[in-house]
Short mmCIF file of C-alpha atoms in Angstrom, two decimals:
data_model
loop_
_atom_site.label_atom_id
_atom_site.label_comp_id
_atom_site.label_asym_id
_atom_site.label_seq_id
_atom_site.Cartn_x
_atom_site.Cartn_y
_atom_site.Cartn_z
CA MET A 1 0.00 0.00 0.00
CA SER A 2 1.46 3.37 -0.96
CA VAL A 3 1.85 6.20 1.49
CA GLY A 4 0.29 9.51 0.50
CA PRO A 5 1.92 12.93 0.80
CA GLU A 6 -0.31 13.77 3.78
CA GLN A 7 1.10 10.91 5.85
CA LEU A 8 4.65 11.64 4.75
CA LEU A 9 4.17 15.25 5.71
CA ARG A 10 2.89 14.39 9.15
CA GLN A 11 5.81 12.06 9.75
CA ALA A 12 8.40 14.47 8.40
CA LEU A 13 7.09 17.49 10.28
CA GLN A 14 6.08 15.96 13.57
CA TYR A 15 9.13 13.76 14.11
CA GLN A 16 11.54 16.40 12.96
CA SER A 17 14.36 17.44 15.26
CA PRO A 18 14.16 21.17 15.92
CA PRO A 19 16.87 23.39 14.46
CA GLN A 20 19.65 24.07 16.91
CA VAL A 21 20.01 27.52 18.34
CA GLU A 22 23.00 29.27 19.74
CA MET A 23 23.78 29.90 23.35
CA GLY A 24 21.83 32.67 24.99
CA PHE A 25 19.13 32.59 22.31
CA ILE A 26 16.29 33.54 24.66
CA ASP A 27 18.43 36.02 26.52
CA ASN A 28 19.17 37.73 23.22
CA VAL A 29 15.45 37.80 22.42
CA VAL A 30 14.74 39.63 25.67
CA LYS A 31 17.57 42.08 25.04
CA ALA A 32 16.42 42.72 21.47
CA ALA A 33 12.88 43.40 22.65
CA ALA A 34 14.12 45.88 25.25
CA HIS A 35 16.31 47.56 22.64
CA ARG A 36 13.42 47.98 20.23
CA ARG A 37 11.14 49.38 22.90
CA ARG A 38 13.76 52.01 23.72
CA ARG A 39 14.14 52.76 20.02
CA ARG A 40 10.42 53.30 19.65
CA VAL A 41 10.43 55.79 22.47
CA VAL A 42 13.33 57.67 20.89
CA LEU A 43 11.70 57.77 17.49
CA SER A 44 8.30 58.71 18.86
CA THR A 45 9.91 61.66 20.55
CA ALA A 46 11.60 62.56 17.30
CA ALA A 47 8.22 62.46 15.60
CA VAL A 48 6.92 65.19 17.81
CA LEU A 49 10.00 67.31 17.35
CA VAL A 50 10.89 66.78 13.75
CA GLY A 51 7.75 65.66 11.98
CA GLY A 52 6.13 62.57 10.66
CA LEU A 53 8.59 61.49 8.03
CA THR A 54 11.53 61.01 10.32
CA ALA A 55 9.41 59.21 12.83
CA ALA A 56 8.15 56.72 10.30
CA VAL A 57 11.68 55.51 9.82
CA GLY A 58 12.32 52.64 12.13
CA LEU A 59 8.73 52.01 13.01
CA THR A 60 7.90 50.72 9.57
CA ASP A 61 7.42 46.98 9.42
CA PHE A 62 9.58 46.89 6.37
CA GLY A 63 9.22 44.21 3.80
CA SER A 64 5.46 44.29 3.87
CA ASP A 65 3.65 43.18 0.75
CA GLY A 66 3.72 45.48 -2.20
CA VAL A 67 6.45 47.80 -0.99
CA SER A 68 8.76 48.67 -3.80
CA ALA A 69 12.42 49.29 -3.16
CA LEU A 70 12.11 52.79 -4.48
CA ASP A 71 8.95 53.77 -2.68
CA GLY A 72 10.96 55.51 0.05
CA PRO A 73 11.20 59.21 0.74
CA ALA A 74 11.48 61.42 -2.32
CA ASP A 75 15.00 62.64 -1.51
CA VAL A 76 16.84 59.40 -2.05
CA ILE A 77 20.59 59.74 -2.47
CA PRO A 78 21.65 57.82 -5.57
CA TRP A 79 23.92 54.79 -5.39
CA VAL A 80 27.50 55.03 -6.58
CA PRO A 81 29.67 51.97 -7.18
CA ALA A 82 32.57 53.15 -5.01
CA ALA A 83 34.13 49.84 -4.01
CA ALA A 84 35.59 49.54 -0.51
CA PRO A 85 37.97 46.89 0.82
CA VAL A 86 36.06 43.69 1.56
CA HIS A 87 37.92 43.17 4.80
CA GLU A 88 37.76 45.73 7.55
CA SER A 89 40.86 47.47 8.80
CA ALA A 90 42.88 46.24 11.73
CA GLN A 91 41.25 48.78 14.03
CA ASP A 92 38.38 46.35 14.45
CA ALA A 93 40.63 43.50 15.42
CA SER A 94 40.22 42.16 18.92
CA PRO A 95 42.30 43.92 21.53
CA GLN A 96 45.25 42.02 22.87
CA SER A 97 44.60 39.73 25.79
CA PRO A 98 45.36 41.28 29.15
CA THR A 99 48.17 40.01 31.32
CA ILE A 100 47.96 38.95 34.94
CA ARG A 101 48.26 42.18 36.90
CA TYR A 102 47.67 41.15 40.50
CA SER A 103 48.43 38.32 42.85
CA ALA A 104 46.17 35.29 42.70
CA CYS A 105 42.81 35.62 44.41
CA THR A 106 42.27 33.65 47.57
CA SER A 107 39.01 32.08 48.58
CA GLN A 108 38.60 34.72 51.30
CA GLN A 109 38.56 37.43 48.64
CA LEU A 110 35.84 35.85 46.56
CA LYS A 111 32.15 35.20 46.78
CA ALA A 112 30.63 32.99 44.09
CA ARG A 113 27.08 32.64 42.86
CA ALA A 114 25.26 30.95 40.01
CA GLY A 115 24.66 33.17 37.01
CA GLY A 116 22.35 32.73 34.05
CA LEU A 117 21.46 29.52 32.26
CA GLY A 118 21.84 29.32 28.51
CA VAL A 119 20.83 26.83 25.88
CA GLY A 120 23.40 26.18 23.21
CA VAL A 121 24.01 23.75 20.40
CA GLY A 122 23.30 20.51 22.20
CA GLN A 123 24.52 22.05 25.41
CA VAL A 124 23.30 23.80 28.50
CA THR A 125 25.55 26.49 29.90
CA ARG A 126 25.68 27.87 33.39
CA ARG A 127 27.62 31.01 34.25
CA ILE A 128 29.36 31.24 37.58
CA ILE A 129 29.99 34.75 38.87
CA LEU A 130 32.86 35.40 41.27
CA THR A 131 32.86 38.77 43.03
CA ASN A 132 35.92 40.25 44.64
CA VAL A 133 34.55 41.12 48.09
CA SER A 134 37.92 42.24 49.45
CA THR A 135 39.51 45.67 49.37
CA ASN A 136 42.42 44.58 47.17
CA PRO A 137 42.46 43.68 43.51
CA CYS A 138 43.38 40.13 42.57
CA SER A 139 43.66 37.96 39.45
CA LEU A 140 42.24 34.63 38.36
CA ALA A 141 43.91 32.78 35.54
CA GLY A 142 43.64 29.38 33.91
CA PHE A 143 41.00 26.73 34.26
CA PRO A 144 39.31 25.79 37.52
CA THR A 145 39.19 22.45 39.19
CA MET A 146 36.19 21.60 41.27
CA THR A 147 34.42 19.10 43.42
CA ALA A 148 30.67 18.63 43.59
CA ARG A 149 27.88 17.65 45.93
CA GLY A 150 24.33 16.61 45.25
CA ALA A 151 21.12 17.68 46.95
CA SER A 152 21.53 14.93 49.53
CA GLY A 153 24.87 16.37 50.57
CA SER A 154 26.85 13.44 49.22
CA ASP A 155 29.84 13.92 46.94
CA VAL A 156 29.19 13.57 43.23
CA PRO A 157 32.06 12.37 41.04
CA LEU A 158 32.79 15.00 38.47
CA SER A 159 34.69 14.72 35.23
CA VAL A 160 35.77 18.21 34.24
CA SER A 161 37.28 19.00 30.86
CA ARG A 162 38.70 22.28 29.62
CA ASP A 163 36.39 24.26 27.37
CA HIS A 164 38.46 26.49 25.10
CA ASP A 165 35.50 28.52 23.85
CA ASP A 166 35.88 31.98 25.43
CA HIS A 167 32.08 32.44 25.82
CA GLY A 168 32.58 36.18 25.40
CA LEU A 169 35.05 36.39 28.26
CA VAL A 170 38.53 37.87 28.25
CA SER A 171 41.12 35.92 30.21
CA PRO A 172 42.84 36.20 32.58
CA ALA A 173 40.55 38.04 34.96
CA ASN A 174 42.01 41.03 36.80
CA ILE A 175 39.34 41.85 39.36
CA GLU A 176 39.15 45.16 41.11
CA PRO A 177 37.38 45.26 44.50
CA GLY A 178 33.64 44.87 44.00
CA GLU A 179 33.99 43.67 40.41
CA ASN A 180 33.24 40.27 38.93
CA ALA A 181 35.03 37.48 37.15
CA GLU A 182 33.13 34.71 35.42
CA LEU A 183 33.46 31.22 34.12
CA VAL A 184 31.08 29.08 32.12
CA LEU A 185 30.21 25.48 32.82
CA THR A 186 28.83 23.41 29.98
CA THR A 187 26.92 20.15 30.13
CA PRO A 188 25.47 18.12 27.25
CA TYR A 189 21.77 18.38 26.60
CA ALA A 190 21.05 14.71 26.23
CA CYS A 191 22.45 13.62 29.56
CA GLU A 192 19.56 13.93 31.89
CA VAL A 193 18.28 10.48 32.66
CA GLY A 194 20.22 8.90 35.47
CA SER A 195 22.59 11.82 35.67
CA ALA A 196 24.03 13.05 38.87
CA ASP A 197 22.51 16.38 39.81
CA VAL A 198 24.93 18.81 41.38
CA THR A 199 23.61 21.53 43.65
CA GLU A 200 26.86 22.64 45.22
CA LEU A 201 30.31 23.14 43.80
CA ALA A 202 33.64 23.92 45.38
CA LEU A 203 35.77 25.85 42.88
CA SER A 204 39.49 25.72 43.42
CA VAL A 205 40.96 29.15 42.83
CA SER A 206 44.44 28.28 43.97
CA SER A 207 46.28 25.16 45.00
CA SER A 208 44.91 25.18 48.51
CA THR A 209 41.71 27.20 48.61
CA SER A 210 38.27 26.82 47.10
CA VAL A 211 35.08 28.87 46.87
CA PRO A 212 31.65 27.33 47.40
CA VAL A 213 28.89 27.89 44.83
CA THR A 214 25.29 26.94 45.46
CA LEU A 215 23.22 26.13 42.38
CA PRO A 216 19.44 26.52 42.31
CA SER A 217 17.86 23.19 43.19
CA ALA A 218 15.36 23.70 40.35
CA PHE A 219 18.19 23.95 37.85
CA PRO A 220 21.00 21.72 39.07
CA LEU A 221 24.08 20.94 37.04
CA ARG A 222 23.42 17.61 35.32
CA ALA A 223 26.91 16.33 35.56
CA GLY A 224 26.61 12.63 34.72
CA CYS A 225 28.19 13.10 31.29
CA GLY A 226 30.95 15.38 32.46
CA VAL A 227 31.29 19.12 32.66
CA GLY A 228 33.21 21.53 30.45
CA ALA A 229 34.73 24.50 32.25
CA SER A 230 35.94 27.66 30.58
CA SER A 231 38.91 29.59 31.89
CA PHE A 232 38.30 32.42 34.34
CA GLY A 233 37.65 35.70 32.58
CA THR A 234 35.85 39.00 32.62
CA GLN A 235 33.23 40.33 30.25
CA ALA A 236 34.84 41.73 27.12
CA PRO A 237 34.99 45.53 27.35
CA VAL A 238 32.56 47.52 25.29
CA ARG A 239 34.35 49.41 22.57
CA ALA A 240 34.38 53.16 22.66
CA PRO A 241 31.42 54.48 20.72
CA SER A 242 32.25 55.68 17.23
CA ARG A 243 30.65 58.68 15.55
CA LEU A 244 28.27 56.21 13.87
CA SER A 245 27.28 54.28 16.96
CA GLY A 246 24.25 56.47 17.66
CA LEU A 247 22.74 55.96 14.22
CA ARG A 248 19.73 53.77 13.56
CA GLY A 249 18.98 52.08 10.28
CA ASP A 250 16.05 50.80 8.32
CA ILE A 251 15.99 48.89 5.08
CA THR A 252 13.33 48.66 2.42
CA PHE A 253 13.99 45.64 0.28
CA PRO A 254 11.59 44.30 -2.35
CA ASP A 255 9.69 41.12 -1.54
CA SER A 256 10.91 39.64 -4.80
CA VAL A 257 13.77 40.37 -7.16
CA THR A 258 14.67 39.19 -10.62
CA GLY A 259 17.69 36.97 -11.02
CA LYS A 260 20.96 37.79 -12.74
CA GLY A 261 20.69 41.57 -12.45
CA SER A 262 21.00 43.94 -9.53
CA ALA A 263 18.41 44.44 -6.82
CA GLN A 264 17.73 48.00 -5.79
CA PHE A 265 16.75 48.89 -2.28
CA THR A 266 17.01 51.78 0.14
CA VAL A 267 18.61 52.21 3.52
CA THR A 268 17.56 55.07 5.76
CA LEU A 269 20.04 56.19 8.38
CA SER A 270 18.42 58.21 11.12
CA ASN A 271 20.16 60.18 13.78
CA PRO A 272 18.21 60.32 17.05
CA THR A 273 21.13 61.93 18.87
CA GLY A 274 21.49 65.59 19.69
CA SER A 275 24.39 66.32 17.36
CA ASP A 276 24.95 66.11 13.62
CA VAL A 277 26.86 63.16 12.18
CA ASP A 278 29.39 64.16 9.56
CA LEU A 279 29.83 61.62 6.78
CA ALA A 280 32.03 63.65 4.47
CA GLN A 281 35.20 63.18 6.43
CA ASP A 282 36.22 59.52 6.44
CA CYS A 283 33.21 58.35 4.44
CA PRO A 284 31.75 55.15 5.98
CA SER A 285 31.63 51.91 4.04
CA TYR A 286 29.15 49.07 4.16
CA GLU A 287 28.98 45.37 3.39
CA GLU A 288 26.10 43.67 1.67
CA PHE A 289 25.09 40.30 0.37
CA LEU A 290 22.23 38.46 -1.22
CA VAL A 291 22.49 34.67 -1.21
CA PRO A 292 20.03 31.83 -1.83
CA ALA A 293 18.69 30.55 1.48
CA SER A 294 19.10 26.93 0.47
CA SER A 295 22.53 27.27 -1.04
CA HIS A 296 25.54 25.53 0.41
CA VAL A 297 27.79 27.55 -1.83
CA SER A 298 29.56 30.55 -0.41
CA THR A 299 29.21 33.70 -2.44
CA ASN A 300 31.17 36.85 -2.07
CA SER A 301 29.92 39.75 -0.07
CA HIS A 302 30.45 43.20 -1.51
CA ALA A 303 31.70 46.36 0.09
CA TYR A 304 31.14 49.94 -1.01
CA TYR A 305 31.38 53.42 0.36
CA LEU A 306 28.22 55.44 0.92
CA ASN A 307 27.60 58.24 -1.51
CA CYS A 308 28.98 60.80 0.92
CA ALA A 309 29.42 63.40 -1.79
CA ALA A 310 25.66 63.62 -2.15
CA GLY A 311 24.80 62.98 1.48
CA SER A 312 27.49 64.42 3.69
CA ARG A 313 25.72 65.09 6.97
CA ILE A 314 22.89 63.55 8.97
CA PRO A 315 21.47 66.34 11.09
CA ALA A 316 20.53 65.76 14.72
CA GLY A 317 17.04 64.25 14.75
CA GLY A 318 17.09 63.87 10.97
CA SER A 319 17.76 61.12 8.47
CA LEU A 320 19.19 60.37 5.05
CA THR A 321 17.96 57.71 2.67
CA PHE A 322 20.47 56.04 0.36
CA ALA A 323 19.67 53.98 -2.72
CA ILE A 324 21.74 50.80 -2.73
CA GLN A 325 22.26 48.01 -5.21
CA VAL A 326 23.30 44.42 -4.71
CA PRO A 327 24.01 41.78 -7.38
CA VAL A 328 21.35 39.07 -7.58
CA PRO A 329 22.74 35.54 -7.84
CA ASP A 330 21.71 33.25 -10.64
CA ALA A 331 19.21 31.26 -8.60
CA VAL A 332 15.51 30.97 -7.90
CA GLY A 333 13.69 30.82 -4.58
CA GLU A 334 14.06 32.32 -1.13
CA ALA A 335 17.22 34.26 -0.41
CA LYS A 336 18.74 36.14 2.49
CA PHE A 337 19.98 39.66 2.20
CA GLY A 338 22.08 41.60 4.63
CA TRP A 339 23.47 45.11 4.93
CA ILE A 340 25.99 46.23 7.52
CA LEU A 341 27.25 49.76 8.09
CA ARG A 342 30.81 49.40 9.28
CA GLY A 343 31.66 51.17 12.50
CA SER A 344 28.03 51.20 13.62
CA HIS A 345 25.55 48.86 15.28
CA ILE A 346 23.48 48.75 12.13
CA ARG A 347 22.97 45.25 10.80
CA LEU A 348 19.90 44.91 8.62
CA GLY A 349 18.62 41.95 6.72
CA GLY A 350 15.79 39.67 5.88
CA VAL A 351 14.35 37.37 3.29
CA THR A 352 13.30 37.93 -0.28
CA THR A 353 12.42 35.74 -3.24
CA ILE A 354 14.50 35.51 -6.38
CA GLN A 355 12.26 34.96 -9.36
CA MET B 1 8.93 44.14 31.20
CA ASP B 2 9.62 43.93 34.90
CA GLY B 3 11.52 41.11 36.59
CA ALA B 4 8.50 38.88 37.11
CA GLU B 5 7.27 39.36 33.55
CA ARG B 6 10.70 38.69 32.16
CA SER B 7 10.95 35.52 34.19
CA ALA B 8 7.52 34.37 32.95
CA PHE B 9 8.45 35.14 29.36
CA GLU B 10 11.74 33.27 29.63
CA GLN B 11 9.99 30.29 31.14
CA PHE B 12 7.42 30.28 28.35
CA ALA B 13 10.13 30.61 25.70
CA HIS B 14 12.23 27.80 27.19
CA ILE B 15 9.26 25.45 27.30
CA ARG B 16 7.99 26.25 23.82
CA LEU B 17 11.28 26.83 22.01
CA ASP B 18 11.60 23.38 20.45
CA ALA B 19 8.00 23.36 19.26
CA LEU B 20 8.37 26.83 17.79
CA LEU B 21 11.59 25.89 16.03
CA ARG B 22 9.92 22.82 14.55
CA PHE B 23 7.01 24.94 13.43
CA GLY B 24 9.43 27.45 11.95
CA LEU B 25 11.14 24.64 10.10
CA ALA B 26 7.82 23.50 8.72
CA LEU B 27 7.03 27.06 7.65
CA THR B 28 10.35 27.78 5.98
CA GLY B 29 11.88 24.42 5.15
CA ASP B 30 15.19 25.80 6.30
CA PRO B 31 16.68 25.63 9.81
CA VAL B 32 18.50 28.94 9.51
CA LEU B 33 15.42 30.80 8.34
CA ALA B 34 13.39 28.96 10.97
CA THR B 35 15.68 30.17 13.72
CA ASP B 36 15.50 33.75 12.44
CA LEU B 37 11.74 33.53 12.22
CA VAL B 38 11.36 32.23 15.77
CA GLN B 39 13.72 34.88 17.07
CA GLU B 40 11.79 37.66 15.36
CA ALA B 41 8.42 36.34 16.56
CA LEU B 42 9.66 35.98 20.13
CA VAL B 43 11.09 39.49 20.12
CA ARG B 44 7.75 40.87 18.99
CA THR B 45 5.99 38.79 21.62
CA ALA B 46 8.35 39.95 24.36
CA MET B 47 7.65 43.56 23.42
CA ARG B 48 3.94 43.01 24.06
CA TRP B 49 4.28 40.38 26.75
CA SER B 50 1.98 41.96 29.35
CA ARG B 51 -0.91 42.03 26.90
CA VAL B 52 -0.10 38.68 25.30
CA ALA B 53 0.17 36.95 28.66
CA LYS B 54 -3.07 38.56 29.79
CA ASP B 55 -4.85 37.16 26.75
CA GLY B 56 -3.87 33.73 28.02
CA ASP B 57 -2.57 32.02 24.89
CA PRO B 58 0.94 33.24 24.11
CA TYR B 59 1.78 30.15 22.05
CA SER B 60 -0.97 30.94 19.56
CA TYR B 61 0.18 34.53 19.46
CA VAL B 62 3.78 33.57 18.62
CA ARG B 63 2.60 31.08 16.04
CA ARG B 64 0.39 33.69 14.41
CA THR B 65 3.24 36.18 14.45
CA MET B 66 5.52 33.66 12.78
CA VAL B 67 3.03 33.07 10.02
CA ASN B 68 2.53 36.76 9.46
CA THR B 69 6.14 37.76 9.70
CA ARG B 70 7.77 38.07 6.33
CA ILE B 71 10.99 39.61 7.36
CA SER B 72 13.37 38.63 10.09
CA TRP B 73 15.94 40.86 11.59
CA TRP B 74 19.40 39.50 12.08
CA ARG B 75 20.85 38.93 15.47
CA ARG B 76 21.85 42.53 15.63
CA LEU B 77 22.35 42.85 19.34
CA ARG B 78 25.03 40.25 19.33
CA ASN B 79 28.58 41.01 18.56
CA GLU B 80 28.65 38.49 15.79
CA ARG B 81 28.75 39.78 12.25
CA LEU B 82 26.55 38.86 9.37
CA VAL B 83 28.39 36.62 6.94
CA GLU B 84 27.80 35.94 3.33
CA ARG B 85 27.96 32.22 3.84
CA VAL B 86 24.65 30.60 4.64
CA PRO B 87 25.43 28.00 7.29
CA ASP B 88 25.03 24.40 6.26
CA ARG B 89 21.64 23.04 6.89
CA ALA B 90 21.24 21.09 10.08
CA VAL B 91 21.66 17.41 9.46
CA SER B 92 18.17 16.83 10.73
CA THR B 93 16.39 18.21 7.70
CA GLU B 94 18.48 16.20 5.32
CA SER B 95 18.68 12.92 7.12
CA HIS B 96 14.96 12.21 7.32
CA ASP B 97 13.80 12.54 3.79
CA PRO B 98 15.72 14.98 1.64
CA MET B 99 13.36 14.59 -1.31
CA LEU B 100 10.36 15.47 0.80
CA TRP B 101 12.09 18.48 2.34
CA ASP B 102 13.18 19.71 -1.06
CA ALA B 103 9.57 19.36 -2.16
CA ILE B 104 8.32 21.27 0.90
CA ARG B 105 10.84 24.02 0.25
CA SER B 106 9.64 24.29 -3.33
CA LEU B 107 6.11 25.21 -2.21
CA PRO B 108 5.05 28.87 -2.24
CA SER B 109 5.13 30.36 1.25
CA ARG B 110 1.35 30.48 1.64
CA GLN B 111 1.01 26.81 0.79
CA ARG B 112 3.86 25.96 3.17
CA ALA B 113 2.05 27.84 5.92
CA VAL B 114 -1.11 25.82 5.30
CA VAL B 115 0.89 22.59 5.29
CA ALA B 116 2.67 23.51 8.53
CA LEU B 117 -0.52 24.45 10.34
CA ARG B 118 -2.51 21.47 9.10
CA PHE B 119 0.10 18.72 9.29
CA TYR B 120 2.47 19.88 12.00
CA GLU B 121 0.16 21.79 14.29
CA ASP B 122 -2.81 19.58 13.44
CA LEU B 123 -5.12 22.55 13.21
CA SER B 124 -8.49 22.16 11.57
CA GLU B 125 -9.25 23.97 8.34
CA GLU B 126 -11.27 26.54 10.30
CA GLN B 127 -8.45 27.14 12.79
CA THR B 128 -5.93 27.40 9.98
CA ALA B 129 -8.10 29.96 8.22
CA ARG B 130 -8.30 32.03 11.40
CA VAL B 131 -4.52 32.03 11.83
CA LEU B 132 -3.91 32.94 8.21
CA GLY B 133 -6.72 35.47 8.08
CA CYS B 134 -8.32 33.90 5.04
CA THR B 135 -11.39 31.84 4.25
CA VAL B 136 -11.77 28.11 4.76
CA GLY B 137 -12.14 27.83 1.00
CA THR B 138 -8.70 29.38 0.52
CA VAL B 139 -7.18 26.96 3.03
CA LYS B 140 -8.76 24.04 1.17
CA SER B 141 -7.54 25.23 -2.20
CA GLN B 142 -4.01 26.01 -0.95
CA GLN B 143 -3.81 22.63 0.75
CA SER B 144 -5.09 20.87 -2.31
CA ARG B 145 -2.51 22.58 -4.52
CA ALA B 146 0.27 21.86 -2.06
CA ILE B 147 -0.60 18.18 -1.83
CA ALA B 148 -0.94 17.90 -5.59
CA LYS B 149 2.44 19.49 -6.09
CA LEU B 150 4.08 17.30 -3.46
CA ARG B 151 2.50 14.23 -5.02
CA ARG B 152 3.81 15.24 -8.44
CA VAL B 153 7.30 16.01 -7.16
CA LEU B 154 7.58 12.91 -5.04
CA THR B 155 6.22 10.63 -7.73
CA LYS B 156 8.72 12.08 -10.18
CA GLU B 157 11.56 11.69 -7.70
CA TRP B 158 10.64 8.11 -6.92
CA GLU B 159 10.50 7.28 -10.59
CA THR B 160 13.96 8.63 -11.15
CA THR B 161 15.62 6.91 -8.19
#
């Protein structure tokens, strides 16, 4: 007896493993929502002060049906093919790792607590926060060793391996009084049944001293398959804001584009800050791409400078709209597009259809 | 969102994440797009969490948002950069039945939405119509076209293998 498409569909869809998401997925969702709410407030205020057009930028649910790429504001700055280097300059390279500046922390100097849980690719992560509660700075370097106890108070054998992912931390950790160091513990997802649940850890911070950490009993460390431990570190410093860091961006990209040519779209850069942003001096560049969503083949991204000759200044509370072009690959179907203004927080993108 | 609301949202998202990702996969046929779609829908839900939670059915709200969302923002609050390379598909979509997934991906987005709601979420035709904001007749015709196309594609594939 043959199986119809309906049954195949049910089987394929309902027994499908979910796509894997990166660590901190939900945390990032919450942060993104908070960021957008703040942005709305800023732009709503701008609406009152500047007028409706500026305010519409950023609140538009771009990509809605029927929106043409060129349906933006009338004063669109034309695109110019001024190619920029594909790779960014060394100024964006990661800063050098710090060195150990202070003597090693002792257990008396530190207080440890459980930080946030994260869900990663087949892994659960747990941050451990260590606060320097003394009046002197101290340093933590290298990987921790630890012993564990379960809810019953009995020792739990623990196999700890070194996790060389930095998890966004900079090592070693030089901790001023009152500041924090962190480390990240990682356990596999699929190791729950029969696993030893750890509710208390003793972290060795030097050869002879250790710091106790109590884990929430509702979310113990499931340690039966071993634990990965990152090195001690501190949160990577936030880079100094650039002149572009206050800008906001919006993109209007057509729902569908025709293959083999160039797709035209617009990017509106708005300036909710209180001072003008000068583009003429050191004209900013951007990266862009349009690639088939189902493609395994890497395609080049492209980099160009903005047309700063035509749009040299974004006034405080104002905006500029640039026409942009991107080559359309020789393909059909859904595709991802992306646009990044270098030196800013602006990363725009979405999905379109190549016809 | 205050601390209690944030905690409730995070709990909801943790519990429903796998189901939403599966639904996203059914809607898009692509794990990367599915992840983007879920992220976008959850962000929109988080922004309106007090009202959504008060209405009592946040899962339906997210699902409806996913269906209606055409554009996903990138993970712009992270430090990671957009790359031109589309990550390889997760093994999961290819290992089950690559022909079927290719066929699902080849469906127009509206038909994929009907397929996802009817065959993954097991919604009735009436419920599907409510989510999509269309008539039951449209759901029936979209489903019929989708099934016909899948039957054609799969029959052709089977004949050539």
